[in-house]
Amino acid sequence: MKSIAYYNGKTGAPEEMTIPMLDRVCYFGDGVYDATMAAGNTIFLLDEHVDRLYHSAGLIDIQINMTKEELKAILQDMISRTDNRYSFVYFQFTRATAPRSHACPKGFSPNLWITVTPKVFRDFSQPMKLTSMEDQRYLYCNVKTLNLLPNVLAAQKAEAEGCNETVFHRGETVTECSHSNCSILLPGGILKTHPNDCHILPGITKAHMFKACEKLGIPVDETAFTLEELRQADEVIITSSSNLCSFAETFEGKPVGGKAPALLKALQQTMIQEFLDFCGLKSL
Ligand code: PMP
């Protein structure tokens, strides 16, 4: 079991790596990231995560100076240096290392950071406890930016309250969670979830859940839902690359979901099977 890090061609143990103070991420959080799980040397949905990273970079005009294929080769090389059964593969580009100035000085190129860390999925049978917080983030939530202060505060609120995740809401409207997307199963077996716009991250796991829904004949309604709809939902589903598909048993300290366990289990199973097939595994 081993963690390994990379910064602009240098590799080493994450706790021993150093980065220049003038990396713009230190002052401004000026960069974008992506992350996914790997089983052995197989990085789950790597193409989609690399595509989203380049898309995020494009949205904030970071000009990445390597091809997607070059980045994938570096990621594959990093994962091959570990012997973890499962790893969390994290990668980010920061805009530049340059003298501090809000507008980035010209002539500097992006920095690539990578970490590979041992990690397992949380137990899919264990429900989550959820709390809530007004979503005070700005309107770049579709960019997977390193400016994560509101997300950090929301995750800390969850932890302080003995919860696993915080549901963000703008007024009565649920957007997403601190580091996951939030969907609900409604009576009649319909899955409802916030549409992809500037208020949420377009989750890759959520997109794959849609495919699972198609397989299982579950209609998907990409319409924002309210806190009250969440409280009344048959099931509350939390998706992210690091935990695939979890569900909630409490929201703000009160019971939630638990009314469509068979459908929920079928959805989880379909998503776990996709992971196993992709990674060439028979079981987790
Ligand atoms: N929303 C936010 C704010 C996130 O940080 C994440 C996890 N990266 C997600 C949603 C889920 O996205 P994905 O399924 O692509 O991991």
PDB file of C-alpha atoms and ligand atoms in Angstrom:
ATOM      1  CA  MET A   1       0.000   0.000   0.000  1.00  0.00           C
ATOM      2  CA  LYS A   2       1.640   3.155  -1.093  1.00  0.00           C
ATOM      3  CA  SER A   3       0.955   6.803  -1.902  1.00  0.00           C
ATOM      4  CA  ILE A   4       2.943   8.526  -4.593  1.00  0.00           C
ATOM      5  CA  ALA A   5       3.015  12.085  -5.879  1.00  0.00           C
ATOM      6  CA  TYR A   6       4.125  13.904  -9.017  1.00  0.00           C
ATOM      7  CA  TYR A   7       4.854  17.558  -9.675  1.00  0.00           C
ATOM      8  CA  ASN A   8       6.045  18.687 -13.116  1.00  0.00           C
ATOM      9  CA  GLY A   9       8.065  15.531 -13.749  1.00  0.00           C
ATOM     10  CA  LYS A  10       9.362  15.003 -10.190  1.00  0.00           C
ATOM     11  CA  THR A  11       7.990  12.084  -8.200  1.00  0.00           C
ATOM     12  CA  GLY A  12       8.185  11.101  -4.570  1.00  0.00           C
ATOM     13  CA  ALA A  13       6.256  10.492  -1.355  1.00  0.00           C
ATOM     14  CA  PRO A  14       3.488  13.140  -1.080  1.00  0.00           C
ATOM     15  CA  GLU A  15       4.626  14.262   2.385  1.00  0.00           C
ATOM     16  CA  GLU A  16       8.151  14.891   1.090  1.00  0.00           C
ATOM     17  CA  MET A  17       7.333  16.703  -2.153  1.00  0.00           C
ATOM     18  CA  THR A  18       7.703  20.486  -2.177  1.00  0.00           C
ATOM     19  CA  ILE A  19       6.166  23.011  -4.537  1.00  0.00           C
ATOM     20  CA  PRO A  20       7.137  26.616  -5.263  1.00  0.00           C
ATOM     21  CA  MET A  21       5.336  29.273  -3.240  1.00  0.00           C
ATOM     22  CA  LEU A  22       4.652  31.140  -6.455  1.00  0.00           C
ATOM     23  CA  ASP A  23       2.489  28.340  -7.843  1.00  0.00           C
ATOM     24  CA  ARG A  24      -0.709  30.322  -8.351  1.00  0.00           C
ATOM     25  CA  VAL A  25      -2.732  27.688  -6.556  1.00  0.00           C
ATOM     26  CA  CYS A  26      -1.156  28.912  -3.280  1.00  0.00           C
ATOM     27  CA  TYR A  27      -2.426  32.465  -3.658  1.00  0.00           C
ATOM     28  CA  PHE A  28      -5.510  32.145  -5.771  1.00  0.00           C
ATOM     29  CA  GLY A  29      -6.588  28.488  -5.918  1.00  0.00           C
ATOM     30  CA  ASP A  30      -6.034  29.129  -9.614  1.00  0.00           C
ATOM     31  CA  GLY A  31      -6.382  25.698 -11.165  1.00  0.00           C
ATOM     32  CA  VAL A  32      -8.619  22.757 -11.990  1.00  0.00           C
ATOM     33  CA  TYR A  33      -8.608  19.129 -10.952  1.00  0.00           C
ATOM     34  CA  ASP A  34     -10.201  15.782 -11.497  1.00  0.00           C
ATOM     35  CA  ALA A  35     -10.127  12.453  -9.675  1.00  0.00           C
ATOM     36  CA  THR A  36     -11.252   8.867  -9.981  1.00  0.00           C
ATOM     37  CA  MET A  37     -10.717   5.417  -8.511  1.00  0.00           C
ATOM     38  CA  ALA A  38      -8.418   2.747  -9.902  1.00  0.00           C
ATOM     39  CA  ALA A  39      -8.419  -0.996  -9.388  1.00  0.00           C
ATOM     40  CA  GLY A  40      -4.860  -2.262  -9.739  1.00  0.00           C
ATOM     41  CA  ASN A  41      -3.503  -0.494 -12.814  1.00  0.00           C
ATOM     42  CA  THR A  42      -6.907   0.196 -14.361  1.00  0.00           C
ATOM     43  CA  ILE A  43      -8.049   3.787 -13.889  1.00  0.00           C
ATOM     44  CA  PHE A  44     -11.865   3.814 -13.917  1.00  0.00           C
ATOM     45  CA  LEU A  45     -13.390   5.990 -16.677  1.00  0.00           C
ATOM     46  CA  LEU A  46     -10.028   7.673 -17.264  1.00  0.00           C
ATOM     47  CA  ASP A  47     -11.007   9.104 -20.670  1.00  0.00           C
ATOM     48  CA  GLU A  48     -14.065  10.843 -19.225  1.00  0.00           C
ATOM     49  CA  HIS A  49     -12.152  12.312 -16.290  1.00  0.00           C
ATOM     50  CA  VAL A  50      -9.354  13.580 -18.527  1.00  0.00           C
ATOM     51  CA  ASP A  51     -11.939  15.066 -20.925  1.00  0.00           C
ATOM     52  CA  ARG A  52     -13.652  16.867 -18.030  1.00  0.00           C
ATOM     53  CA  LEU A  53     -10.304  18.181 -16.744  1.00  0.00           C
ATOM     54  CA  TYR A  54      -9.444  19.694 -20.133  1.00  0.00           C
ATOM     55  CA  HIS A  55     -12.972  21.064 -20.393  1.00  0.00           C
ATOM     56  CA  SER A  56     -12.700  22.682 -16.916  1.00  0.00           C
ATOM     57  CA  ALA A  57      -9.325  24.153 -17.917  1.00  0.00           C
ATOM     58  CA  GLY A  58     -10.825  25.535 -21.129  1.00  0.00           C
ATOM     59  CA  LEU A  59     -13.678  27.182 -19.204  1.00  0.00           C
ATOM     60  CA  ILE A  60     -11.192  29.269 -17.199  1.00  0.00           C
ATOM     61  CA  ASP A  61      -8.714  29.695 -20.053  1.00  0.00           C
ATOM     62  CA  ILE A  62      -5.891  27.539 -18.711  1.00  0.00           C
ATOM     63  CA  GLN A  63      -3.963  26.387 -21.745  1.00  0.00           C
ATOM     64  CA  ILE A  64      -2.719  22.897 -20.982  1.00  0.00           C
ATOM     65  CA  ASN A  65       0.599  22.272 -22.677  1.00  0.00           C
ATOM     66  CA  MET A  66       0.328  18.508 -23.106  1.00  0.00           C
ATOM     67  CA  THR A  67      -2.044  16.259 -24.994  1.00  0.00           C
ATOM     68  CA  LYS A  68      -4.669  14.156 -23.269  1.00  0.00           C
ATOM     69  CA  GLU A  69      -2.725  11.060 -24.386  1.00  0.00           C
ATOM     70  CA  GLU A  70       0.461  12.378 -22.742  1.00  0.00           C
ATOM     71  CA  LEU A  71      -1.412  13.035 -19.494  1.00  0.00           C
ATOM     72  CA  LYS A  72      -2.977   9.564 -19.550  1.00  0.00           C
ATOM     73  CA  ALA A  73       0.457   7.998 -20.092  1.00  0.00           C
ATOM     74  CA  ILE A  74       1.840   9.863 -17.040  1.00  0.00           C
ATOM     75  CA  LEU A  75      -1.146   8.770 -14.938  1.00  0.00           C
ATOM     76  CA  GLN A  76      -0.697   5.161 -16.061  1.00  0.00           C
ATOM     77  CA  ASP A  77       2.992   5.350 -15.231  1.00  0.00           C
ATOM     78  CA  MET A  78       2.207   6.693 -11.745  1.00  0.00           C
ATOM     79  CA  ILE A  79      -0.333   3.989 -10.984  1.00  0.00           C
ATOM     80  CA  SER A  80       2.070   1.301 -12.199  1.00  0.00           C
ATOM     81  CA  ARG A  81       4.525   2.386  -9.473  1.00  0.00           C
ATOM     82  CA  THR A  82       2.072   1.320  -6.761  1.00  0.00           C
ATOM     83  CA  ASP A  83       0.739  -2.104  -5.900  1.00  0.00           C
ATOM     84  CA  ASN A  84      -2.508  -0.955  -4.293  1.00  0.00           C
ATOM     85  CA  ARG A  85      -5.636  -3.049  -4.819  1.00  0.00           C
ATOM     86  CA  TYR A  86      -7.609   0.185  -5.056  1.00  0.00           C
ATOM     87  CA  SER A  87      -6.310   3.726  -5.391  1.00  0.00           C
ATOM     88  CA  PHE A  88      -7.667   7.216  -5.583  1.00  0.00           C
ATOM     89  CA  VAL A  89      -6.064   8.934  -8.563  1.00  0.00           C
ATOM     90  CA  TYR A  90      -6.086  12.728  -8.241  1.00  0.00           C
ATOM     91  CA  PHE A  91      -4.711  15.127 -10.867  1.00  0.00           C
ATOM     92  CA  GLN A  92      -4.716  18.888 -11.295  1.00  0.00           C
ATOM     93  CA  PHE A  93      -3.336  21.646 -13.456  1.00  0.00           C
ATOM     94  CA  THR A  94      -2.572  24.972 -11.837  1.00  0.00           C
ATOM     95  CA  ARG A  95      -2.345  27.985 -14.129  1.00  0.00           C
ATOM     96  CA  ALA A  96       1.338  28.825 -13.657  1.00  0.00           C
ATOM     97  CA  THR A  97       4.187  29.587 -11.292  1.00  0.00           C
ATOM     98  CA  ALA A  98       4.607  33.343 -11.585  1.00  0.00           C
ATOM     99  CA  PRO A  99       5.053  36.492  -9.489  1.00  0.00           C
ATOM    100  CA  ARG A 100       1.854  37.212  -7.561  1.00  0.00           C
ATOM    101  CA  SER A 101      -0.541  39.316  -9.578  1.00  0.00           C
ATOM    102  CA  HIS A 102      -4.270  38.758  -9.936  1.00  0.00           C
ATOM    103  CA  ALA A 103      -4.034  38.705 -13.726  1.00  0.00           C
ATOM    104  CA  CYS A 104      -1.533  36.014 -14.597  1.00  0.00           C
ATOM    105  CA  PRO A 105       1.644  37.421 -16.164  1.00  0.00           C
ATOM    106  CA  LYS A 106       2.202  36.217 -19.742  1.00  0.00           C
ATOM    107  CA  GLY A 107       4.674  33.536 -20.789  1.00  0.00           C
ATOM    108  CA  PHE A 108       4.200  30.994 -17.995  1.00  0.00           C
ATOM    109  CA  SER A 109       2.893  27.470 -18.428  1.00  0.00           C
ATOM    110  CA  PRO A 110       0.648  25.245 -16.261  1.00  0.00           C
ATOM    111  CA  ASN A 111       1.884  22.900 -13.542  1.00  0.00           C
ATOM    112  CA  LEU A 112       0.752  19.285 -13.338  1.00  0.00           C
ATOM    113  CA  TRP A 113       0.204  17.696  -9.918  1.00  0.00           C
ATOM    114  CA  ILE A 114      -0.782  14.076  -9.357  1.00  0.00           C
ATOM    115  CA  THR A 115      -1.308  11.966  -6.265  1.00  0.00           C
ATOM    116  CA  VAL A 116      -2.121   8.259  -6.129  1.00  0.00           C
ATOM    117  CA  THR A 117      -3.375   7.122  -2.722  1.00  0.00           C
ATOM    118  CA  PRO A 118      -4.685   3.777  -1.443  1.00  0.00           C
ATOM    119  CA  LYS A 119      -8.447   3.986  -0.953  1.00  0.00           C
ATOM    120  CA  VAL A 120     -11.449   1.681  -0.892  1.00  0.00           C
ATOM    121  CA  PHE A 121     -15.093   2.451  -1.581  1.00  0.00           C
ATOM    122  CA  ARG A 122     -17.245   2.948   1.512  1.00  0.00           C
ATOM    123  CA  ASP A 123     -19.532   0.006   2.265  1.00  0.00           C
ATOM    124  CA  PHE A 124     -22.387   0.286  -0.275  1.00  0.00           C
ATOM    125  CA  SER A 125     -24.841  -1.208   2.214  1.00  0.00           C
ATOM    126  CA  GLN A 126     -24.182   1.494   4.815  1.00  0.00           C
ATOM    127  CA  PRO A 127     -26.526   4.488   4.603  1.00  0.00           C
ATOM    128  CA  MET A 128     -25.341   8.075   4.926  1.00  0.00           C
ATOM    129  CA  LYS A 129     -26.450  10.773   7.298  1.00  0.00           C
ATOM    130  CA  LEU A 130     -26.938  14.123   5.599  1.00  0.00           C
ATOM    131  CA  THR A 131     -27.058  17.675   6.847  1.00  0.00           C
ATOM    132  CA  SER A 132     -27.736  20.837   4.836  1.00  0.00           C
ATOM    133  CA  MET A 133     -26.279  24.255   4.128  1.00  0.00           C
ATOM    134  CA  GLU A 134     -27.304  27.236   2.031  1.00  0.00           C
ATOM    135  CA  ASP A 135     -25.331  27.062  -1.219  1.00  0.00           C
ATOM    136  CA  GLN A 136     -23.377  30.312  -1.198  1.00  0.00           C
ATOM    137  CA  ARG A 137     -20.971  29.320  -3.939  1.00  0.00           C
ATOM    138  CA  TYR A 138     -20.476  31.468  -6.979  1.00  0.00           C
ATOM    139  CA  LEU A 139     -21.722  30.490 -10.424  1.00  0.00           C
ATOM    140  CA  TYR A 140     -18.753  28.465 -11.647  1.00  0.00           C
ATOM    141  CA  CYS A 141     -19.847  25.237  -9.957  1.00  0.00           C
ATOM    142  CA  ASN A 142     -19.614  23.435 -13.301  1.00  0.00           C
ATOM    143  CA  VAL A 143     -15.845  24.109 -13.324  1.00  0.00           C
ATOM    144  CA  LYS A 144     -13.936  21.602 -11.218  1.00  0.00           C
ATOM    145  CA  THR A 145     -11.914  24.416  -9.713  1.00  0.00           C
ATOM    146  CA  LEU A 146      -9.526  24.301  -6.773  1.00  0.00           C
ATOM    147  CA  ASN A 147     -11.483  27.115  -5.109  1.00  0.00           C
ATOM    148  CA  LEU A 148     -13.256  24.787  -2.703  1.00  0.00           C
ATOM    149  CA  LEU A 149     -13.724  26.891   0.433  1.00  0.00           C
ATOM    150  CA  PRO A 150     -17.551  26.566   0.573  1.00  0.00           C
ATOM    151  CA  ASN A 151     -17.232  22.827  -0.109  1.00  0.00           C
ATOM    152  CA  VAL A 152     -14.672  22.507   2.670  1.00  0.00           C
ATOM    153  CA  LEU A 153     -16.927  24.390   5.097  1.00  0.00           C
ATOM    154  CA  ALA A 154     -19.866  22.198   4.094  1.00  0.00           C
ATOM    155  CA  ALA A 155     -17.857  18.980   4.557  1.00  0.00           C
ATOM    156  CA  GLN A 156     -16.635  20.214   7.937  1.00  0.00           C
ATOM    157  CA  LYS A 157     -20.224  20.973   8.970  1.00  0.00           C
ATOM    158  CA  ALA A 158     -21.163  17.394   8.093  1.00  0.00           C
ATOM    159  CA  GLU A 159     -18.295  16.018  10.126  1.00  0.00           C
ATOM    160  CA  ALA A 160     -19.028  18.261  13.118  1.00  0.00           C
ATOM    161  CA  GLU A 161     -22.618  17.018  13.107  1.00  0.00           C
ATOM    162  CA  GLY A 162     -21.654  13.333  12.782  1.00  0.00           C
ATOM    163  CA  CYS A 163     -22.896  13.258   9.180  1.00  0.00           C
ATOM    164  CA  ASN A 164     -21.331  11.981   5.956  1.00  0.00           C
ATOM    165  CA  GLU A 165     -22.335  14.733   3.543  1.00  0.00           C
ATOM    166  CA  THR A 166     -23.917  18.188   3.369  1.00  0.00           C
ATOM    167  CA  VAL A 167     -26.703  18.914   0.900  1.00  0.00           C
ATOM    168  CA  PHE A 168     -26.322  22.370  -0.650  1.00  0.00           C
ATOM    169  CA  HIS A 169     -29.526  24.282  -1.384  1.00  0.00           C
ATOM    170  CA  ARG A 170     -30.225  27.672  -2.931  1.00  0.00           C
ATOM    171  CA  GLY A 171     -33.318  28.703  -1.039  1.00  0.00           C
ATOM    172  CA  GLU A 172     -35.626  25.697  -1.282  1.00  0.00           C
ATOM    173  CA  THR A 173     -33.829  24.202  -4.313  1.00  0.00           C
ATOM    174  CA  VAL A 174     -31.348  21.374  -3.777  1.00  0.00           C
ATOM    175  CA  THR A 175     -28.248  21.744  -5.942  1.00  0.00           C
ATOM    176  CA  GLU A 176     -25.701  19.055  -4.972  1.00  0.00           C
ATOM    177  CA  CYS A 177     -23.489  18.097  -2.004  1.00  0.00           C
ATOM    178  CA  SER A 178     -20.076  19.238  -0.790  1.00  0.00           C
ATOM    179  CA  HIS A 179     -18.285  16.607  -2.888  1.00  0.00           C
ATOM    180  CA  SER A 180     -21.027  14.564  -4.550  1.00  0.00           C
ATOM    181  CA  ASN A 181     -24.201  14.863  -6.567  1.00  0.00           C
ATOM    182  CA  CYS A 182     -27.589  14.320  -4.975  1.00  0.00           C
ATOM    183  CA  SER A 183     -30.572  12.645  -6.672  1.00  0.00           C
ATOM    184  CA  ILE A 184     -33.890  11.295  -5.424  1.00  0.00           C
ATOM    185  CA  LEU A 185     -36.078   8.343  -6.346  1.00  0.00           C
ATOM    186  CA  LEU A 186     -39.732   9.339  -6.436  1.00  0.00           C
ATOM    187  CA  PRO A 187     -42.832   7.185  -5.999  1.00  0.00           C
ATOM    188  CA  GLY A 188     -43.405   5.464  -9.334  1.00  0.00           C
ATOM    189  CA  GLY A 189     -39.682   4.808  -9.674  1.00  0.00           C
ATOM    190  CA  ILE A 190     -38.560   8.070 -11.322  1.00  0.00           C
ATOM    191  CA  LEU A 191     -35.101   9.437 -10.658  1.00  0.00           C
ATOM    192  CA  LYS A 192     -35.002  13.221 -10.261  1.00  0.00           C
ATOM    193  CA  THR A 193     -31.809  15.252 -10.210  1.00  0.00           C
ATOM    194  CA  HIS A 194     -30.603  18.826 -10.778  1.00  0.00           C
ATOM    195  CA  PRO A 195     -29.807  19.551 -14.456  1.00  0.00           C
ATOM    196  CA  ASN A 196     -26.185  20.193 -15.420  1.00  0.00           C
ATOM    197  CA  ASP A 197     -25.727  23.961 -15.314  1.00  0.00           C
ATOM    198  CA  CYS A 198     -23.509  26.490 -13.519  1.00  0.00           C
ATOM    199  CA  HIS A 199     -24.968  25.466 -10.111  1.00  0.00           C
ATOM    200  CA  ILE A 200     -23.513  21.942  -9.989  1.00  0.00           C
ATOM    201  CA  LEU A 201     -20.561  19.863 -11.116  1.00  0.00           C
ATOM    202  CA  PRO A 202     -21.547  17.608 -14.021  1.00  0.00           C
ATOM    203  CA  GLY A 203     -20.815  14.392 -12.152  1.00  0.00           C
ATOM    204  CA  ILE A 204     -19.369  11.537 -14.175  1.00  0.00           C
ATOM    205  CA  THR A 205     -20.843   9.014 -11.722  1.00  0.00           C
ATOM    206  CA  LYS A 206     -24.248  10.672 -12.106  1.00  0.00           C
ATOM    207  CA  ALA A 207     -23.990  10.291 -15.890  1.00  0.00           C
ATOM    208  CA  HIS A 208     -23.195   6.601 -15.399  1.00  0.00           C
ATOM    209  CA  MET A 209     -26.113   6.276 -13.014  1.00  0.00           C
ATOM    210  CA  PHE A 210     -28.316   7.533 -15.880  1.00  0.00           C
ATOM    211  CA  LYS A 211     -27.010   4.633 -18.007  1.00  0.00           C
ATOM    212  CA  ALA A 212     -27.837   2.227 -15.177  1.00  0.00           C
ATOM    213  CA  CYS A 213     -31.322   3.798 -14.990  1.00  0.00           C
ATOM    214  CA  GLU A 214     -31.776   3.188 -18.713  1.00  0.00           C
ATOM    215  CA  LYS A 215     -30.825  -0.471 -18.289  1.00  0.00           C
ATOM    216  CA  LEU A 216     -33.281  -0.837 -15.403  1.00  0.00           C
ATOM    217  CA  GLY A 217     -36.108   1.101 -17.070  1.00  0.00           C
ATOM    218  CA  ILE A 218     -35.964   3.946 -14.515  1.00  0.00           C
ATOM    219  CA  PRO A 219     -37.027   7.246 -16.135  1.00  0.00           C
ATOM    220  CA  VAL A 220     -34.687  10.185 -15.396  1.00  0.00           C
ATOM    221  CA  ASP A 221     -36.083  13.663 -14.807  1.00  0.00           C
ATOM    222  CA  GLU A 222     -33.339  16.294 -14.878  1.00  0.00           C
ATOM    223  CA  THR A 223     -35.325  18.965 -13.045  1.00  0.00           C
ATOM    224  CA  ALA A 224     -34.219  20.645  -9.840  1.00  0.00           C
ATOM    225  CA  PHE A 225     -36.073  19.408  -6.753  1.00  0.00           C
ATOM    226  CA  THR A 226     -36.830  21.022  -3.413  1.00  0.00           C
ATOM    227  CA  LEU A 227     -35.759  20.230   0.139  1.00  0.00           C
ATOM    228  CA  GLU A 228     -39.311  19.087   0.822  1.00  0.00           C
ATOM    229  CA  GLU A 229     -39.195  16.680  -2.151  1.00  0.00           C
ATOM    230  CA  LEU A 230     -35.963  15.280  -0.720  1.00  0.00           C
ATOM    231  CA  ARG A 231     -37.585  14.813   2.699  1.00  0.00           C
ATOM    232  CA  GLN A 232     -40.498  12.938   1.092  1.00  0.00           C
ATOM    233  CA  ALA A 233     -38.462  10.950  -1.488  1.00  0.00           C
ATOM    234  CA  ASP A 234     -38.523   7.161  -1.671  1.00  0.00           C
ATOM    235  CA  GLU A 235     -34.709   7.153  -1.688  1.00  0.00           C
ATOM    236  CA  VAL A 236     -31.993   9.823  -1.559  1.00  0.00           C
ATOM    237  CA  ILE A 237     -28.971   8.882  -3.657  1.00  0.00           C
ATOM    238  CA  ILE A 238     -25.479  10.349  -3.326  1.00  0.00           C
ATOM    239  CA  THR A 239     -23.027   9.751  -6.186  1.00  0.00           C
ATOM    240  CA  SER A 240     -19.329  10.474  -6.620  1.00  0.00           C
ATOM    241  CA  SER A 241     -16.300   8.857  -8.195  1.00  0.00           C
ATOM    242  CA  SER A 242     -14.821   8.013  -4.820  1.00  0.00           C
ATOM    243  CA  ASN A 243     -17.944   6.260  -3.496  1.00  0.00           C
ATOM    244  CA  LEU A 244     -20.009   5.416  -6.606  1.00  0.00           C
ATOM    245  CA  CYS A 245     -23.556   5.162  -5.319  1.00  0.00           C
ATOM    246  CA  SER A 246     -24.567   5.651  -1.681  1.00  0.00           C
ATOM    247  CA  PHE A 247     -27.948   6.391  -0.121  1.00  0.00           C
ATOM    248  CA  ALA A 248     -29.178   8.360   2.876  1.00  0.00           C
ATOM    249  CA  GLU A 249     -31.072   7.309   5.976  1.00  0.00           C
ATOM    250  CA  THR A 250     -31.297  10.695   7.703  1.00  0.00           C
ATOM    251  CA  PHE A 251     -31.513  14.308   6.577  1.00  0.00           C
ATOM    252  CA  GLU A 252     -31.169  17.089   9.142  1.00  0.00           C
ATOM    253  CA  GLY A 253     -31.514  14.451  11.875  1.00  0.00           C
ATOM    254  CA  LYS A 254     -34.816  13.023  10.609  1.00  0.00           C
ATOM    255  CA  PRO A 255     -35.340   9.703   8.770  1.00  0.00           C
ATOM    256  CA  VAL A 256     -35.351   9.935   4.986  1.00  0.00           C
ATOM    257  CA  GLY A 257     -35.731   7.450   2.108  1.00  0.00           C
ATOM    258  CA  GLY A 258     -35.835   3.721   2.750  1.00  0.00           C
ATOM    259  CA  LYS A 259     -39.036   3.298   0.718  1.00  0.00           C
ATOM    260  CA  ALA A 260     -37.657   1.722  -2.466  1.00  0.00           C
ATOM    261  CA  PRO A 261     -34.845  -0.566  -1.265  1.00  0.00           C
ATOM    262  CA  ALA A 262     -35.133  -3.064  -4.132  1.00  0.00           C
ATOM    263  CA  LEU A 263     -34.815  -0.385  -6.828  1.00  0.00           C
ATOM    264  CA  LEU A 264     -31.971   1.281  -4.945  1.00  0.00           C
ATOM    265  CA  LYS A 265     -30.116  -2.016  -4.639  1.00  0.00           C
ATOM    266  CA  ALA A 266     -30.601  -2.781  -8.338  1.00  0.00           C
ATOM    267  CA  LEU A 267     -29.157   0.637  -9.190  1.00  0.00           C
ATOM    268  CA  GLN A 268     -26.167   0.138  -6.893  1.00  0.00           C
ATOM    269  CA  GLN A 269     -25.558  -3.374  -8.238  1.00  0.00           C
ATOM    270  CA  THR A 270     -25.660  -2.182 -11.854  1.00  0.00           C
ATOM    271  CA  MET A 271     -23.133   0.548 -11.100  1.00  0.00           C
ATOM    272  CA  ILE A 272     -20.836  -1.747  -9.134  1.00  0.00           C
ATOM    273  CA  GLN A 273     -21.008  -4.283 -11.994  1.00  0.00           C
ATOM    274  CA  GLU A 274     -19.975  -1.594 -14.482  1.00  0.00           C
ATOM    275  CA  PHE A 275     -16.940  -0.839 -12.295  1.00  0.00           C
ATOM    276  CA  LEU A 276     -16.051  -4.533 -12.034  1.00  0.00           C
ATOM    277  CA  ASP A 277     -16.436  -5.102 -15.797  1.00  0.00           C
ATOM    278  CA  PHE A 278     -14.369  -2.015 -16.636  1.00  0.00           C
ATOM    279  CA  CYS A 279     -11.593  -3.118 -14.271  1.00  0.00           C
ATOM    280  CA  GLY A 280     -11.748  -6.814 -15.235  1.00  0.00           C
ATOM    281  CA  LEU A 281     -12.681  -7.912 -11.708  1.00  0.00           C
ATOM    282  CA  LYS A 282     -15.071 -10.677 -10.612  1.00  0.00           C
ATOM    283  CA  SER A 283     -15.867  -9.134  -7.223  1.00  0.00           C
ATOM    284  CA  LEU A 284     -14.874  -6.111  -5.152  1.00  0.00           C
TER     285      LEU A 284
HETATM  286  N1  PMP B   1     -20.173  17.620  -7.021  1.00  0.00           N
HETATM  287  C1  PMP B   1     -19.044  18.033  -6.428  1.00  0.00           C
HETATM  288  C2  PMP B   1     -19.002  19.405  -5.829  1.00  0.00           C
HETATM  289  C3  PMP B   1     -17.914  17.188  -6.369  1.00  0.00           C
HETATM  290  O1  PMP B   1     -16.774  17.609  -5.780  1.00  0.00           O
HETATM  291  C4  PMP B   1     -18.004  15.884  -6.909  1.00  0.00           C
HETATM  292  C5  PMP B   1     -16.837  14.925  -6.830  1.00  0.00           C
HETATM  293  N2  PMP B   1     -15.776  15.302  -7.573  1.00  0.00           N
HETATM  294  C6  PMP B   1     -19.200  15.494  -7.524  1.00  0.00           C
HETATM  295  C7  PMP B   1     -20.263  16.385  -7.563  1.00  0.00           C
HETATM  296  C8  PMP B   1     -19.343  14.131  -8.155  1.00  0.00           C
HETATM  297  O2  PMP B   1     -18.652  14.098  -9.380  1.00  0.00           O
HETATM  298  P1  PMP B   1     -18.051  12.746  -9.946  1.00  0.00           P
HETATM  299  O3  PMP B   1     -19.172  11.768  -9.978  1.00  0.00           O
HETATM  300  O4  PMP B   1     -17.576  13.090 -11.302  1.00  0.00           O
HETATM  301  O5  PMP B   1     -16.973  12.329  -9.019  1.00  0.00           O
END
